[in-house]
mmCIF file of C-alpha atoms in Angstrom:
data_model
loop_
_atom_site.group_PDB
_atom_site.id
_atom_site.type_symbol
_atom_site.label_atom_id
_atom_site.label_comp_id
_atom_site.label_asym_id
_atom_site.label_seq_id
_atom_site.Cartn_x
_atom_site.Cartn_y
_atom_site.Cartn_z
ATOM 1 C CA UNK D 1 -54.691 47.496 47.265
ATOM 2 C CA UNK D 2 -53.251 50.224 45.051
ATOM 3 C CA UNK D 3 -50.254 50.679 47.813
ATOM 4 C CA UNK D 4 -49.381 46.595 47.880
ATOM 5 C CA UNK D 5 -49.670 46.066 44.135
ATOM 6 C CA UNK D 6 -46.638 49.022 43.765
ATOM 7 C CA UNK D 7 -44.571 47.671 47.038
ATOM 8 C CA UNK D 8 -44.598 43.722 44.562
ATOM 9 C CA UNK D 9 -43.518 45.636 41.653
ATOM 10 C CA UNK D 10 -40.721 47.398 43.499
ATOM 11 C CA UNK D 11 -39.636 44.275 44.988
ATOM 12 C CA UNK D 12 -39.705 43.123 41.662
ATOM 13 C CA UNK D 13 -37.536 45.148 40.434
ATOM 14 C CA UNK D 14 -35.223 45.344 43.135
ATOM 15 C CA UNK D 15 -34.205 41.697 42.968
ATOM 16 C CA UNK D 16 -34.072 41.988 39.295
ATOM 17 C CA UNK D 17 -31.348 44.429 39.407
ATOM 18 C CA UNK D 18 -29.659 42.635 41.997
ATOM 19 C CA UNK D 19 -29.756 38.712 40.034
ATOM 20 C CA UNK D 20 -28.823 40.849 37.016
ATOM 21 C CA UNK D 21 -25.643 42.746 39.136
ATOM 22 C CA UNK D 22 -24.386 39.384 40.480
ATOM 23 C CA UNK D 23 -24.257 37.835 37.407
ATOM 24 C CA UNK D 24 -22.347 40.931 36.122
ATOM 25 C CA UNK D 25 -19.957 40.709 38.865
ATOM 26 C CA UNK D 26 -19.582 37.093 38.597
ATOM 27 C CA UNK D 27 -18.304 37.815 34.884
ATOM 28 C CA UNK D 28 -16.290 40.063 35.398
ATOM 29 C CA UNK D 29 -14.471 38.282 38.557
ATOM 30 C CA UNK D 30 -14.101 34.593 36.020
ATOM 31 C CA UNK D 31 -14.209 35.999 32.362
ATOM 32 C CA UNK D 32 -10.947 34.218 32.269
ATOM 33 C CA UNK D 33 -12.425 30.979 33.242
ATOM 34 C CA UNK D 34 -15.007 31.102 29.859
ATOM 35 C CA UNK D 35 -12.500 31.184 27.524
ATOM 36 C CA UNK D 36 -10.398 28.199 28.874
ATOM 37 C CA UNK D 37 -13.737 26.162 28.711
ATOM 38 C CA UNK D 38 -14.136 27.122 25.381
ATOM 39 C CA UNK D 39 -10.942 27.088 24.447
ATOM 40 C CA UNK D 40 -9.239 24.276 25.745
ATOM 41 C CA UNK D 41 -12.295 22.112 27.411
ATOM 42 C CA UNK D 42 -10.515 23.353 31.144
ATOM 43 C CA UNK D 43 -12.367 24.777 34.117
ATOM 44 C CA UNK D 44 -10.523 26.659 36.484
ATOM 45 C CA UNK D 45 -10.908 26.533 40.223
ATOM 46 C CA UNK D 46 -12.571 29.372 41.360
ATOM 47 C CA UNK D 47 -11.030 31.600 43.985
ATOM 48 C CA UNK D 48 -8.483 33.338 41.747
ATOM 49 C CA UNK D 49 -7.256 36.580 41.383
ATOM 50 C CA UNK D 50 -5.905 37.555 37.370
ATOM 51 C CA UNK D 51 -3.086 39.295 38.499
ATOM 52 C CA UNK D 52 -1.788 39.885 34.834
ATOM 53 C CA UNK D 53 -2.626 39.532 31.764
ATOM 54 C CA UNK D 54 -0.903 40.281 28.522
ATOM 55 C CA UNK D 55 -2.738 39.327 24.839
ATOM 56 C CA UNK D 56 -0.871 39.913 21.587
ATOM 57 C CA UNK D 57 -2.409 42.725 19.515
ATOM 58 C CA UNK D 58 -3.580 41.035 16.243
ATOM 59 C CA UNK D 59 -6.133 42.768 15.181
ATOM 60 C CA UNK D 60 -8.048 39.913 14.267
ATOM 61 C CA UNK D 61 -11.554 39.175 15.030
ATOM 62 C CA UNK D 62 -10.930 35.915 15.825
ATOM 63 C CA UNK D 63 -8.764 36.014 18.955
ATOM 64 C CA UNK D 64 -5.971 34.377 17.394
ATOM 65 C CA UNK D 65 -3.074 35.100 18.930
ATOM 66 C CA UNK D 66 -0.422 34.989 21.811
ATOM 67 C CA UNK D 67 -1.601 35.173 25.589
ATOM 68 C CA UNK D 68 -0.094 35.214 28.754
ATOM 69 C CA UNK D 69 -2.195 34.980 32.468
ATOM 70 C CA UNK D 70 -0.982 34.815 36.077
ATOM 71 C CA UNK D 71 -3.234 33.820 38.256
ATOM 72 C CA UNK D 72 -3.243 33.963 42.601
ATOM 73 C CA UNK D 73 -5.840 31.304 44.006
ATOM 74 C CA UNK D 74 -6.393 32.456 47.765
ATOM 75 C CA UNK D 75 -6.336 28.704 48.947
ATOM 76 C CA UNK D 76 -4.913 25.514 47.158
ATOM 77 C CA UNK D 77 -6.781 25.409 44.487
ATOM 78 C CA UNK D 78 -8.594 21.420 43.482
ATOM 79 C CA UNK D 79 -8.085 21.604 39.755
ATOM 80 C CA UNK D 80 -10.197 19.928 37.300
ATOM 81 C CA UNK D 81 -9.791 16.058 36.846
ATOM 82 C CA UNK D 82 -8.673 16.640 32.902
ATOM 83 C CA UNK D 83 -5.556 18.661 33.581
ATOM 84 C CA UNK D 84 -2.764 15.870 33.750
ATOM 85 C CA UNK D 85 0.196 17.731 35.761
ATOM 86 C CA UNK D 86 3.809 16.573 34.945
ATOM 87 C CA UNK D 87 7.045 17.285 36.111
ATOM 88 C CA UNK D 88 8.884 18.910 33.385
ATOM 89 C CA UNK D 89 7.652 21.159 30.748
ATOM 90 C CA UNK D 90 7.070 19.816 27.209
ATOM 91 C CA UNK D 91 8.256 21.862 24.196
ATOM 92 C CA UNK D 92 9.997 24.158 26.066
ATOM 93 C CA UNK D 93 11.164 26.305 23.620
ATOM 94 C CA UNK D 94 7.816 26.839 21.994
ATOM 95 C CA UNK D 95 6.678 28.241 25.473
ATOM 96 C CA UNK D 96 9.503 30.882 25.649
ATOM 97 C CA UNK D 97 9.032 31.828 22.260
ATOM 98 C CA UNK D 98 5.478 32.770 23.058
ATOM 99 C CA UNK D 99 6.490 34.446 25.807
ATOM 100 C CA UNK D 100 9.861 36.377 24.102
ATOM 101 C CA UNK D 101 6.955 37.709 21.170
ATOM 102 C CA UNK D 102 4.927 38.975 24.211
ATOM 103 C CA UNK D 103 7.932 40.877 24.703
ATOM 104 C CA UNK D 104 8.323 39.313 28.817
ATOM 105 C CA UNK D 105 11.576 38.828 29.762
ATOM 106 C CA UNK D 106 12.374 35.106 30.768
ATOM 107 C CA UNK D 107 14.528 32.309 30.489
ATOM 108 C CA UNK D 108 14.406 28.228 30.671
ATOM 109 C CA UNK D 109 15.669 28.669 34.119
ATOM 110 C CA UNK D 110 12.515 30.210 35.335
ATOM 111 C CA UNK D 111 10.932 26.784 34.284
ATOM 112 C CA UNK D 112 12.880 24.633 36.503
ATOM 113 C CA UNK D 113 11.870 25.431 40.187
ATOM 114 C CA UNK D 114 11.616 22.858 42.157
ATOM 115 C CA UNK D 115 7.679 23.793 43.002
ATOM 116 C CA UNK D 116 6.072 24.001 39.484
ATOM 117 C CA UNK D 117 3.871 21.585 38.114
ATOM 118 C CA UNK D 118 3.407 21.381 34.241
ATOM 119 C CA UNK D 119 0.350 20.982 31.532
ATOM 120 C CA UNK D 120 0.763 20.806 28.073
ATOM 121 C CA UNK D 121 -2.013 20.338 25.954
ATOM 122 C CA UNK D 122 -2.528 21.162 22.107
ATOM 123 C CA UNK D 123 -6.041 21.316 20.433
ATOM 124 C CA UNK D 124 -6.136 22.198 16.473
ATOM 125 C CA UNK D 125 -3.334 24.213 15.758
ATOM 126 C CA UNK D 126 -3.594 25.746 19.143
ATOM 127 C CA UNK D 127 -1.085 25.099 21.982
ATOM 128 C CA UNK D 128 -1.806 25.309 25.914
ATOM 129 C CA UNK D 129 1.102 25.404 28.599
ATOM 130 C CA UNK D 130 0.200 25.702 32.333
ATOM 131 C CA UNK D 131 2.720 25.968 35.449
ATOM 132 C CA UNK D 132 1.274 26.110 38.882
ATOM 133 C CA UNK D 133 3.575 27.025 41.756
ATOM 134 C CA UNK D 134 2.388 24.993 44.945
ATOM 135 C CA UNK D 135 4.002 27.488 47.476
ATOM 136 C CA UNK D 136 2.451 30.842 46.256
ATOM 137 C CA UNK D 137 -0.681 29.715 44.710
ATOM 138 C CA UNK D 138 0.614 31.176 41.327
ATOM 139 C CA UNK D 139 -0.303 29.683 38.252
ATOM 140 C CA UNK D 140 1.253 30.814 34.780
ATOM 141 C CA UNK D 141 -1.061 29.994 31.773
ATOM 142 C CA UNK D 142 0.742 30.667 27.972
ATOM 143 C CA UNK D 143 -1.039 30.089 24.923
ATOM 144 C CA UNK D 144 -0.867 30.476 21.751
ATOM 145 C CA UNK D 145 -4.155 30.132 19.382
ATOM 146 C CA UNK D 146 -3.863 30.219 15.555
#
């Protein structure tokens, strides 16, 4: 009796640590993904890769600030029904800025190929652009949140 009641609690256990690891992991692989839903009301497709990321050093405890994210989805990505994709990219200049005070070298030029897709969206004070690139999977997220 003694012997079955410790093989339940070990078992126990066991699957405890191993709910509590995958949810771990799956933080760690989509942290990304939280703070566009609370941010900017967006959920991202999963099967991405962050393959950089760049945040603006404030120091503030609010996460205010300029960002920059490039993502690699493994297979074509079916983004959320709320992301409106357009053609051309709105406020242009305002993008590159963000970019130029993240100190990333780029120009309008690398806005116009002929595969990107564009979102703009501004919440608050807060502004959201997105580029996706259809023939590498790539997708280029710059905000800036005041």
């Amino acid at each position: 009796m003694l012997k079955k009641a410790g093989a339940v609690v070990i078992a126990l256990i066991l699957t405890i640590f191993i709910v509590f690891g995958y949810n771990l992991s799956s933080m760690r692989r989509h942290s990304y993904n939280k703070s566009m839903e609370s941010n900017w009301r967006i959920t991202l497709p999963d099967g991405y890769e962050c393959v950089y990321s760049l945040t603006e050093d404030t120091n503030g405890i609010l996460g205010d600030g300029d960002r920059y994210h490039i993502l690699h989805y493994f297979d074509e990505p079916s983004f959320d029904k709320e992301i409106s994709w357009d053609e051309e990219c709105n406020h242009l200049n305002d993008a590159i800025n963000v970019l130029e005070n993240l100190k990333i070298d780029i120009s309008p030029e690398d806005f116009m190929q002929k595969d990107l897709q564009y979102h703009f969206q501004e919440r608050n004070s807060n502004t959201l652009w997105m580029n996706y690139d259809e023939s590498s999977r790539m997708q280029y997220i710059i905000e800036r949140i005041m």
